[in-house]
XYZ file of C-alpha atoms in Angstrom:
130
model
C -37.158 -50.953 11.903
C -37.232 -47.443 13.491
C -33.460 -47.655 14.076
C -32.846 -48.446 10.450
C -34.954 -45.573 9.073
C -33.125 -43.011 11.596
C -29.822 -44.274 10.298
C -30.856 -44.058 6.777
C -32.023 -40.512 7.334
C -28.753 -39.622 9.022
C -26.694 -41.150 6.178
C -28.810 -39.357 3.503
C -28.323 -36.072 5.332
C -24.731 -36.478 5.755
C -24.575 -37.295 1.913
C -26.697 -34.258 0.983
C -24.580 -31.999 3.251
C -21.316 -33.088 1.541
C -22.731 -32.636 -1.891
C -23.873 -29.047 -1.240
C -21.829 -26.307 -2.633
C -21.120 -23.364 -0.140
C -19.645 -21.208 -3.009
C -22.241 -18.633 -4.144
C -21.728 -16.500 -7.233
C -22.495 -12.908 -7.277
C -22.868 -10.548 -10.254
C -22.049 -7.340 -8.298
C -20.830 -4.526 -10.632
C -17.177 -3.892 -9.717
C -16.231 -0.149 -9.025
C -13.405 1.074 -10.917
C -10.128 1.626 -8.733
C -9.616 5.141 -7.475
C -6.234 6.545 -6.926
C -5.015 9.582 -4.991
C -1.625 11.047 -5.101
C -0.661 13.655 -2.342
C 2.711 15.704 -2.389
C 2.319 16.392 1.238
C 3.304 19.791 2.573
C 6.072 21.410 0.418
C 7.792 24.771 0.997
C 8.972 25.943 -2.453
C 11.963 28.195 -2.705
C 11.528 31.888 -4.018
C 10.115 31.911 -7.577
C 9.665 28.047 -7.539
C 6.467 26.273 -8.401
C 5.019 22.931 -7.623
C 4.216 21.197 -10.953
C 2.056 17.992 -10.845
C 2.031 15.927 -14.081
C -0.419 12.913 -14.817
C -0.043 10.713 -17.778
C -1.970 7.742 -18.812
C -0.341 4.672 -20.281
C -0.656 3.665 -23.851
C -2.361 0.856 -25.479
C -5.725 -0.427 -24.261
C -6.175 1.912 -21.267
C -9.630 3.212 -20.785
C -10.532 6.909 -20.290
C -9.335 8.406 -17.115
C -11.130 11.379 -15.214
C -8.837 13.111 -12.969
C -8.840 16.356 -11.011
C -6.278 18.480 -9.088
C -6.516 20.019 -5.729
C -4.339 22.896 -4.347
C -4.092 23.672 -0.694
C -2.256 26.602 0.863
C -1.159 26.554 4.573
C -0.128 29.158 6.785
C 2.053 28.742 9.959
C 0.290 28.633 13.254
C 1.912 28.205 16.708
C 5.366 26.771 17.283
C 6.515 24.968 20.546
C 9.840 25.491 22.380
C 11.437 22.456 20.246
C 10.756 24.184 17.080
C 7.745 22.092 15.951
C 5.386 24.348 14.242
C 1.629 23.727 13.446
C 0.345 24.767 10.033
C -3.482 25.513 9.250
C -5.300 25.442 5.925
C -5.680 28.934 4.732
C -7.220 28.398 1.317
C -8.019 25.301 -1.084
C -9.286 25.016 -4.686
C -10.101 22.134 -7.066
C -10.167 21.854 -10.677
C -12.983 20.702 -12.737
C -12.666 16.968 -13.957
C -10.383 16.332 -16.869
C -10.905 13.454 -19.249
C -7.517 11.822 -20.316
C -7.471 9.119 -23.051
C -4.932 6.697 -23.723
C -1.316 8.526 -24.168
C -2.497 11.997 -22.937
C -1.145 13.901 -20.045
C -2.183 16.876 -17.894
C -0.109 19.297 -15.998
C -1.072 21.329 -12.889
C 1.066 24.186 -11.659
C 0.408 25.182 -8.176
C 1.420 28.883 -7.881
C -0.204 31.885 -6.100
C -0.786 33.346 -9.477
C 1.336 36.551 -8.956
C 4.731 36.516 -7.322
C 5.220 32.654 -7.167
C 6.046 33.087 -3.540
C 3.849 30.593 -1.986
C 5.151 29.631 1.583
C 3.595 26.290 2.255
C 1.685 24.309 -0.288
C 0.229 20.854 -0.832
C -0.927 19.423 -4.282
C -3.261 16.330 -4.815
C -4.567 14.588 -7.854
C -7.075 11.892 -7.656
C -9.021 9.815 -10.262
C -12.763 9.998 -10.201
C -15.809 7.983 -11.597
C -16.822 8.695 -15.069
C -18.950 11.892 -15.365
């Protein structure tokens, strides 16, 4: 009798374990995707500017918040092979801009006077809604 109860309990346990669902549902809020575009270090020629353009798609796109970043570098040390280090000398960031479907924004990276930036890097990134 004792063996029969033990066997019955074992079978019921196996049956219950096989019927259990290990999938759990969560209702976590998904964060919107963020994107970042980086031009890398660019050396424009005389009187050239770096222009960054961002455009949203058309249709059912949601509002997009973007901001632009301008980073200027200056040359530091160079080794005998001609490889030179550059260090960040200044950096500015725009306020967030809201773009609706079908809109675009343009950011010109210049030094504001002679357009003779030596080394520059531009970035654009999407941000969460404000």
